[in-house]
PDB file of C-alpha atoms in Angstrom:
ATOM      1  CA  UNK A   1       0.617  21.787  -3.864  1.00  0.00           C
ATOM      2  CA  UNK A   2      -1.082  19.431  -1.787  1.00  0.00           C
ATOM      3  CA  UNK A   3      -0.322  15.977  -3.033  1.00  0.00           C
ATOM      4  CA  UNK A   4      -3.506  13.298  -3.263  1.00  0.00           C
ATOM      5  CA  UNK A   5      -2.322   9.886  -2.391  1.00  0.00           C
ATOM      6  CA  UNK A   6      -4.057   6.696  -2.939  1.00  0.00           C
ATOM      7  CA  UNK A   7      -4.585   5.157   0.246  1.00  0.00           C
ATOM      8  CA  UNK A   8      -6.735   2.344   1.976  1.00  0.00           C
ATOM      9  CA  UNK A   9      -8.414   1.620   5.692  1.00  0.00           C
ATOM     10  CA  UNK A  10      -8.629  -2.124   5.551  1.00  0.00           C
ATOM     11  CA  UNK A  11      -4.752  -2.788   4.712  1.00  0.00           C
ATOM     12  CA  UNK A  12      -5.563  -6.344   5.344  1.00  0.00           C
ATOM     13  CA  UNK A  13      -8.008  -6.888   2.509  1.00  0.00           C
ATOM     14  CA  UNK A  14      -5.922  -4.656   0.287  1.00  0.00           C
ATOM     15  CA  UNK A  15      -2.736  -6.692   0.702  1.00  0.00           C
ATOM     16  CA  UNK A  16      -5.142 -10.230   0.213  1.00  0.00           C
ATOM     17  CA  UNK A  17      -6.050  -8.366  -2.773  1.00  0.00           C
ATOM     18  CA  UNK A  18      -2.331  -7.668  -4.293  1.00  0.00           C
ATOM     19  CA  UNK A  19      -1.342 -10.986  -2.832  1.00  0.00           C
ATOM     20  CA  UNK A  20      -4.114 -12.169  -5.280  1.00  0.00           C
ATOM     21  CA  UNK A  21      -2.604 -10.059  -8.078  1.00  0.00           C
ATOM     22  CA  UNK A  22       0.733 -11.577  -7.497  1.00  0.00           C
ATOM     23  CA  UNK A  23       0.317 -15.173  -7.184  1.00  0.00           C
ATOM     24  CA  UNK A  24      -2.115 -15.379 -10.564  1.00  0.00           C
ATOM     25  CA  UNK A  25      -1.760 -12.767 -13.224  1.00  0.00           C
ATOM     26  CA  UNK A  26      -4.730 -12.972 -14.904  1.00  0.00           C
ATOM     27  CA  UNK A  27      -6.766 -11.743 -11.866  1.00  0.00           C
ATOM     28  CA  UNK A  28      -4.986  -8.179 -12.488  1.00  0.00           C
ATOM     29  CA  UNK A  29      -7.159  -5.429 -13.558  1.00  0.00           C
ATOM     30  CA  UNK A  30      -6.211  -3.818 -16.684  1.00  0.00           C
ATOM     31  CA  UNK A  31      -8.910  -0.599 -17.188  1.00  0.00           C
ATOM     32  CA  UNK A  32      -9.206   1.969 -13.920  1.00  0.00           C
ATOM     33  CA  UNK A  33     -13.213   0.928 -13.822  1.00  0.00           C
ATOM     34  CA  UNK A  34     -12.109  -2.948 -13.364  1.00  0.00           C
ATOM     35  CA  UNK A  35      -9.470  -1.650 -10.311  1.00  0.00           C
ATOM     36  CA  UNK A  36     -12.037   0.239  -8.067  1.00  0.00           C
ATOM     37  CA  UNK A  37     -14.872  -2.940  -8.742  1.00  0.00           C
ATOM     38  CA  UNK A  38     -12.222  -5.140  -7.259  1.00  0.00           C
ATOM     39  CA  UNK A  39     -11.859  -3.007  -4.414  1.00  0.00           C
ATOM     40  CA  UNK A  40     -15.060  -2.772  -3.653  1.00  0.00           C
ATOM     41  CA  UNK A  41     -15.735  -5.990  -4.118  1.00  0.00           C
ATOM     42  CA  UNK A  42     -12.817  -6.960  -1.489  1.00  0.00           C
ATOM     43  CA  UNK A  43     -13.763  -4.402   1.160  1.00  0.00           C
ATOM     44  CA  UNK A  44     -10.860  -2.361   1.210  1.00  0.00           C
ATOM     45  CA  UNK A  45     -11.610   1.030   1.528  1.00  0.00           C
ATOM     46  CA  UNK A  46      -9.694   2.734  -0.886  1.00  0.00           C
ATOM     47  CA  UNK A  47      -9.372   6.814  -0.886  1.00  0.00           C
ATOM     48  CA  UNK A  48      -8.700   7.238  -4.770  1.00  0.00           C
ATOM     49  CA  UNK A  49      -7.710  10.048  -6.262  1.00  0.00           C
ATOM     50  CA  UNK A  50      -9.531  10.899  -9.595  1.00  0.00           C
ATOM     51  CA  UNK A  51      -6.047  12.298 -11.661  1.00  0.00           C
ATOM     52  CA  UNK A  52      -4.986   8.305 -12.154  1.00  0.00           C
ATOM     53  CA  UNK A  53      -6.531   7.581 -15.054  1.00  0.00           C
ATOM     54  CA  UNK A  54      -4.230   3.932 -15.705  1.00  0.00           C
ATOM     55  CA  UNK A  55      -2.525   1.008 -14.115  1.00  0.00           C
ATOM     56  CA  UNK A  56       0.625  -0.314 -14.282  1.00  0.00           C
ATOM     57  CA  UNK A  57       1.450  -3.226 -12.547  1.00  0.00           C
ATOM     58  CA  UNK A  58       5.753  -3.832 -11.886  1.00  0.00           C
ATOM     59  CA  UNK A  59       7.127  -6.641 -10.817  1.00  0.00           C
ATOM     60  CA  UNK A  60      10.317  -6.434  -9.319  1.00  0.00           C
ATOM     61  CA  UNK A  61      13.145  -8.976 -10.423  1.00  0.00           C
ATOM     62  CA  UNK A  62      14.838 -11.200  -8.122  1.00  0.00           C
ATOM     63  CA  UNK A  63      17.012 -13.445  -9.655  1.00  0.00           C
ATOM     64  CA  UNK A  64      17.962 -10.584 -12.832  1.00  0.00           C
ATOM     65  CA  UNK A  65      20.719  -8.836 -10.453  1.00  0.00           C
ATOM     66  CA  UNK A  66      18.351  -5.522 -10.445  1.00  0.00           C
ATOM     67  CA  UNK A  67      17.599  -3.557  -7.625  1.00  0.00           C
ATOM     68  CA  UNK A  68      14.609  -1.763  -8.319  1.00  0.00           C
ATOM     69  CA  UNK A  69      14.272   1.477  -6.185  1.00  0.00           C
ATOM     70  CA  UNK A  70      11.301   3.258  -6.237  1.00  0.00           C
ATOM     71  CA  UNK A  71      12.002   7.031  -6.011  1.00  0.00           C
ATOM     72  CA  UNK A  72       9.001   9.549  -4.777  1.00  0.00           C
ATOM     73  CA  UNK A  73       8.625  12.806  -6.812  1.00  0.00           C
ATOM     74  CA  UNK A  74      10.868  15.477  -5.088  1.00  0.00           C
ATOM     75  CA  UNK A  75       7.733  17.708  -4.489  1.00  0.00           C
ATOM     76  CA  UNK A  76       6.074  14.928  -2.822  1.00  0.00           C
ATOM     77  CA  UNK A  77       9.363  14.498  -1.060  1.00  0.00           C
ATOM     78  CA  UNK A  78       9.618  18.108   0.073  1.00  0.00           C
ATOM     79  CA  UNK A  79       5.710  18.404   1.260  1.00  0.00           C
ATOM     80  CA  UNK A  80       6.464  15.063   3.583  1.00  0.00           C
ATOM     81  CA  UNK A  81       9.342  16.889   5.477  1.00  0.00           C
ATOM     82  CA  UNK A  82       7.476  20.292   5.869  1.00  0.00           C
ATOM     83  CA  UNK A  83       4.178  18.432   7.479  1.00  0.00           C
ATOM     84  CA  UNK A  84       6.672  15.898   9.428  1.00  0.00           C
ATOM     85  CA  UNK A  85       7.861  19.282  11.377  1.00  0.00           C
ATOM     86  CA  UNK A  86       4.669  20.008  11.868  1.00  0.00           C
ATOM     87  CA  UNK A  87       2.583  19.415  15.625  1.00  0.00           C
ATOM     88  CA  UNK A  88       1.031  16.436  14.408  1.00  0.00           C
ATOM     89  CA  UNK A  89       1.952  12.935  15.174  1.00  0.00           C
ATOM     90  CA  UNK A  90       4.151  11.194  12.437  1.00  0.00           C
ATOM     91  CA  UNK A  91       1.624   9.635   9.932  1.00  0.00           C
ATOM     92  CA  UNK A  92       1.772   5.820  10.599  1.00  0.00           C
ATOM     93  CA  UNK A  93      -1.101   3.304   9.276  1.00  0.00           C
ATOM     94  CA  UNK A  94      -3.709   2.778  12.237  1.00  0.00           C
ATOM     95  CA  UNK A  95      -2.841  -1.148  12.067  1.00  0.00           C
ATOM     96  CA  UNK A  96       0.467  -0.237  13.822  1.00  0.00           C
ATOM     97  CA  UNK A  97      -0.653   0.917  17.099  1.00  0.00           C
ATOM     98  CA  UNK A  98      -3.359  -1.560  17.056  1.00  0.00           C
ATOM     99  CA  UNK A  99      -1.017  -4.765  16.200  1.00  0.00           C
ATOM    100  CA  UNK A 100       1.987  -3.597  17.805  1.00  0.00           C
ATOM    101  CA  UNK A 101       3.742  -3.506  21.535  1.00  0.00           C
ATOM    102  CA  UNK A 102       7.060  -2.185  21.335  1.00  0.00           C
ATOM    103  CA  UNK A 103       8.814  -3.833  18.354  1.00  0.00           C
ATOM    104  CA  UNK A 104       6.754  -7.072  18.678  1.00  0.00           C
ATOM    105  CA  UNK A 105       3.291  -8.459  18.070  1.00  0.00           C
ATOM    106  CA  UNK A 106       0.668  -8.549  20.575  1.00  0.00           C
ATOM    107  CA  UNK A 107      -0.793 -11.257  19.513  1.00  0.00           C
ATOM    108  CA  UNK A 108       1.945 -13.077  18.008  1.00  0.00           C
ATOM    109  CA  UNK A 109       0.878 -16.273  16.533  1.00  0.00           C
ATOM    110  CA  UNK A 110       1.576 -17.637  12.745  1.00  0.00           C
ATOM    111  CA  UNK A 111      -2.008 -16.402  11.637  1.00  0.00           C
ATOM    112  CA  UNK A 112      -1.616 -13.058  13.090  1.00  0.00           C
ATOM    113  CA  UNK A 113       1.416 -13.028  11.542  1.00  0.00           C
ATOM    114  CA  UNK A 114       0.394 -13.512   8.159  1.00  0.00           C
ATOM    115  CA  UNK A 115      -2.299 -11.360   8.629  1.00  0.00           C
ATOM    116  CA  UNK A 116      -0.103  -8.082   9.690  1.00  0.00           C
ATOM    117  CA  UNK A 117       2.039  -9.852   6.699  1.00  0.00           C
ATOM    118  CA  UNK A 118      -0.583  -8.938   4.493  1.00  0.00           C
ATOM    119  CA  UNK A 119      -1.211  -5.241   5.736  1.00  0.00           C
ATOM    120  CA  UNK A 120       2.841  -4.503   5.280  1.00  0.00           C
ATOM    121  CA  UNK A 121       2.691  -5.765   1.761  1.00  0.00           C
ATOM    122  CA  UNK A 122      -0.947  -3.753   1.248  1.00  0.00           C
ATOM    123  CA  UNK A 123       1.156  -0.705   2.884  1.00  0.00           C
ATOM    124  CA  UNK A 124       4.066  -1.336   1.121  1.00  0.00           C
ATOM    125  CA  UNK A 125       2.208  -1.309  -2.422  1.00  0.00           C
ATOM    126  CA  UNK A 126       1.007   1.846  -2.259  1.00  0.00           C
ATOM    127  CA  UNK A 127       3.417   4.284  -0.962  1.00  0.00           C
ATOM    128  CA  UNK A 128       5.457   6.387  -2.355  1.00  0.00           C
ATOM    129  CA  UNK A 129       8.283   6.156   0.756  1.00  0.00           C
ATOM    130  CA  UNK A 130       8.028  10.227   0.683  1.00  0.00           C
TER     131      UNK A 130
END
């Protein structure tokens, strides 16, 4: 079974947008139609598969001694490792190549910095780490 994964092209905007989400609560959708107007509205680009029919915004803990580890559903797990084999390249957001030289910045200055800061966290938000 072919998993269908919510995923974005403009992590940038998408990780503004969650940055939004986390600095000011009430700026959080709560119904699935409120979710994809604010992505529209913010240019993100979002690929959205029609089976997720709510949202559920969690907020991990700091200071509460929890680790909170997000765990991908084995089948998604097991379909990641069979295509990985495969001939094509591993699957890596575009921004990488593009913002990346070996394991530093190419332009590395504080506002590109907070700008790939904000496509990790958009990347970061919506993977499933299978």
């Amino acid at each position: 079974m072919k998993f269908e994964m919510f995923d974005v092209e403009n992590y940038d905007k998408w990780g503004e947008l969650v940055k939004k989400w986390v600095r000011d609560r009430s700026s959080r959708p709560t119904t699935v139609a409120e979710f994809q107007d604010q992505l529209l509205k913010a240019d993100v680009m979002a690929k959205y598969p029609q089976k997720f029919t709510e949202l559920v915004f969690i907020e991990a803990g700091y200071d509460d001694g929890k680790l909170l580890i997000k765990l991908p559903p084995a089948e998604l797990l097991n379909e990641a490792e069979k295509e990985v084999q495969g001939t094509s390249p591993y699957p890596m957001p575009p921004f990488y190549a593009s913002d990346m030289k070996d394991s530093s910045l190419k332009n590395d200055t504080p506002s590109s910095r907070l700008l790939f800061h904000s496509k990790r966290v958009g990347e970061y938000t919506i993977k499933f780490c299978g």
